[in-house]
Amino acid sequence: MNKLFLIIQREYVQMVCKKSFIITTILVPILSIVLCGVLPVMLSGVKSEEKKNVAIVDQNPEAPFAALMTEDDEFRYINISALPTDSTLLDAHALYESARENQDIYALVVIPDRFVDNPNYNIYSEKSVNANLERNINACLQDAVRAKRIESYGIDSLESVIKHCSPRIKSTNIKWSESGEENLSSADLSMILGFALAMLTDMFVIIYGALIMNSVVEEKTNRIVEVIVSTCKPIQLMLGKIVGVALVGLTQLILWGILLGIVGMIFGISTMATVGQDMSQAATDPAVTQAVQEIQQSSEFSKIVQMVLSVNYTQIFICFLLYFIGGYLLYASLFAAFGSAVDQASDASQFTAPIMMIMIFALYAGMFCMSNPDGPLAFWCSMIPFTSPVVMMIRLPYDLPWYELAGSLALLFLTAFGILWLSARIYRTGILMYGRKFTFKEIVRWVRNK
Amino acid sequence: MYIEVKDVCKQYAGHVAVDHVSLSVPDGSIYGLLGPNGAGKTSLIRIINRITHADSGEVLMHGQPMTDDDVRRIGYMPEERGLYKKMKVGDQILYLARLRGMKARDAEAAMDEWLERFELTEWKNKKLEQLSKGMAQKVQFISTVIHRPPLLIFDEPFSGFDPVNADILKREILRLRDEGAAILFSTHNMSSVEEICEQITLINHAKVVLQGEVNQIRQQFKKNILEVTTADGQSFNYSLQEGETMHDAIARLNEEYQLTGFREILPSMHEVFVESVKSSNYE
């Protein structure tokens, strides 16, 4: 036991003190903030810098549509309907050229006569047109044509009648607790939480599994393994490595959590400060204070709070931990066994490729299960121990029957310990074998060796 | 007898690695385990170290069958040297010492003493990858002997050392022997066998082909050759005739030449090695 502790300690200290660990621990949160937060804002800022000019020719009498085009972040619309044209035969290119004489024109839009009856228009340009332009123009024209058509019926308040006749349907999910109490639940929230946990498990297993494998291969190529196994049992060395690396991973996760928390707090405080300033300015305005109170009292607000609280966090957290440990143990021991069978990390791909495929499959299976968390795919993938740690995360928020959970967990841990035992036998022989690549067949023989 | 190997056999997937080998290493002595590459030396050493297990036969320590706990009473330096490259010299030695059951404080004291002896003190906080090969070998040696094991097993201890450092190493090995350690070492370096081994076992094709005290073996392999020096400064080798004793030969030669010196030539261990391996290959 003492030796196991020593080995765990060494693995942990060595990895945590590595420069690469420190760098990734600091860089990953910064990168993710930059990639998810700062970069999109910066890029969208870049977009608004230069607006493109779009010339509009409206051939309808008095050019009503051209006037309705509203300028946005990307495009400025210039009405050139007044330019002298031959009304029967339009030479679009000539128009485009003449419009270009004064300024740079990105595209020319021609809205033909009788557009209300036949809403087709043309966009002319030299380069292929930005999809946003079409979307913007369509939106403007859609509303305009709609209003004109309604107006053409000459019925008072038809607008509001139509609005009334196209209802927006909303649902509220209510879950009965065992005592029959009604709880609001949110499928979206469950889905996001489940998917985040599944991703976390998947990533953790792949990244830290590979780390274990490299560490095994390193010891083997260094030949230090021979010295170590003359002082302790191979299984102690393997277990020490698996536990040590798991602790390294946990440390990293916790550090990321803390870092993100700090960054979040800084952001939070700074936005609070600016919002607070706005608020104090707005507070004098009675309309604003009233609106704020309304939001707080409204059922929407309390519904959201109730939904966030309705998820059974304790159960999810405990199950997540169990599945996480089981899944990690299962895959980590496989990685250790495969690492012991090769001389260089680069030779290990023949063994690790199947593991990667299973992990990717598990994630996809999990995504499919989001739309049908009680279907047969979801059921079987959450029973098979190789996929259950990932798939179960997605099903967890949807209250499973306890026997399914228990069965799946039992299967997972039985298999994990089985694989651990098998891996220990492979590892024991593998770490002392040098000089060539071994096939699956030979490795099976190692397992059978006394 | 500190360690006794009794009739040990080991087979790997169809080929015999160790075939009925027995040997015993007394306290305070140096025992050579010789043999060509692939003869089964490393397999035997791994069995003694309990890294692998014998198919049959047993290994006794002080007359008792060895247990897993006895392993910490062995210091083992494998032929393929290995240490963690990214670890500091001091941390590495301490880690291995503690794995073998030493207390942290004792290990530290012993380490400082050994580093001093090998003039490595200033390298204590350097990473292993910054050391030269010879220095790394010394670190390996220290981590093998630091816990004062009564049995030491060295696989090719002198390989990779320059003559100066090889002498330092030899001095330390002899000192450990004088302090009572039983030392088993395997080597191809026959001159070191002549210099420091008291007994040897020669293994070829997994079997023992020669075993005994170094001096006796050399006597056994002698070709009855005399190196003779005459008064006029010449020297030549003389092979004894059949049935002729050395006494007779010298008397006869002394009549013929005026002898100023004579010496019986014993075969070197190198010759013994080559001859026994060759003859056992023909069997």
mmCIF file with all atom_site columns, C-alpha atoms in Angstrom, chain B residues 138 157-173 189:
data_model
loop_
_atom_site.group_PDB
_atom_site.id
_atom_site.type_symbol
_atom_site.label_atom_id
_atom_site.label_alt_id
_atom_site.label_comp_id
_atom_site.label_asym_id
_atom_site.label_entity_id
_atom_site.label_seq_id
_atom_site.pdbx_PDB_ins_code
_atom_site.Cartn_x
_atom_site.Cartn_y
_atom_site.Cartn_z
_atom_site.occupancy
_atom_site.B_iso_or_equiv
_atom_site.pdbx_formal_charge
_atom_site.auth_seq_id
_atom_site.auth_comp_id
_atom_site.auth_asym_id
_atom_site.auth_atom_id
_atom_site.pdbx_PDB_model_num
ATOM 1  C CA . LYS B 1 138 ? 26.884 6.220  -11.397 1.00 0.00 ? 138 LYS B CA 1
ATOM 2  C CA . PRO B 1 157 ? 28.178 -3.299 -14.439 1.00 0.00 ? 157 PRO B CA 1
ATOM 3  C CA . PHE B 1 158 ? 31.244 -2.013 -16.285 1.00 0.00 ? 158 PHE B CA 1
ATOM 4  C CA . SER B 1 159 ? 29.739 -1.384 -19.683 1.00 0.00 ? 159 SER B CA 1
ATOM 5  C CA . GLY B 1 160 ? 29.731 2.290  -20.556 1.00 0.00 ? 160 GLY B CA 1
ATOM 6  C CA . PHE B 1 161 ? 32.406 3.280  -18.033 1.00 0.00 ? 161 PHE B CA 1
ATOM 7  C CA . ASP B 1 162 ? 35.755 4.755  -18.925 1.00 0.00 ? 162 ASP B CA 1
ATOM 8  C CA . PRO B 1 163 ? 38.781 3.065  -17.282 1.00 0.00 ? 163 PRO B CA 1
ATOM 9  C CA . VAL B 1 164 ? 39.033 5.658  -14.502 1.00 0.00 ? 164 VAL B CA 1
ATOM 10 C CA . ASN B 1 165 ? 35.390 5.356  -13.534 1.00 0.00 ? 165 ASN B CA 1
ATOM 11 C CA . ALA B 1 166 ? 35.463 1.588  -14.012 1.00 0.00 ? 166 ALA B CA 1
ATOM 12 C CA . ASP B 1 167 ? 38.189 1.496  -11.356 1.00 0.00 ? 167 ASP B CA 1
ATOM 13 C CA . ILE B 1 168 ? 36.109 3.606  -8.991  1.00 0.00 ? 168 ILE B CA 1
ATOM 14 C CA . LEU B 1 169 ? 33.210 1.247  -9.547  1.00 0.00 ? 169 LEU B CA 1
ATOM 15 C CA . LYS B 1 170 ? 35.401 -1.804 -8.985  1.00 0.00 ? 170 LYS B CA 1
ATOM 16 C CA . ARG B 1 171 ? 36.680 -0.288 -5.754  1.00 0.00 ? 171 ARG B CA 1
ATOM 17 C CA . GLU B 1 172 ? 33.122 0.267  -4.552  1.00 0.00 ? 172 GLU B CA 1
ATOM 18 C CA . ILE B 1 173 ? 32.015 -3.231 -5.499  1.00 0.00 ? 173 ILE B CA 1
ATOM 19 C CA . ASN B 1 189 ? 34.244 -8.724 -19.603 1.00 0.00 ? 189 ASN B CA 1
#
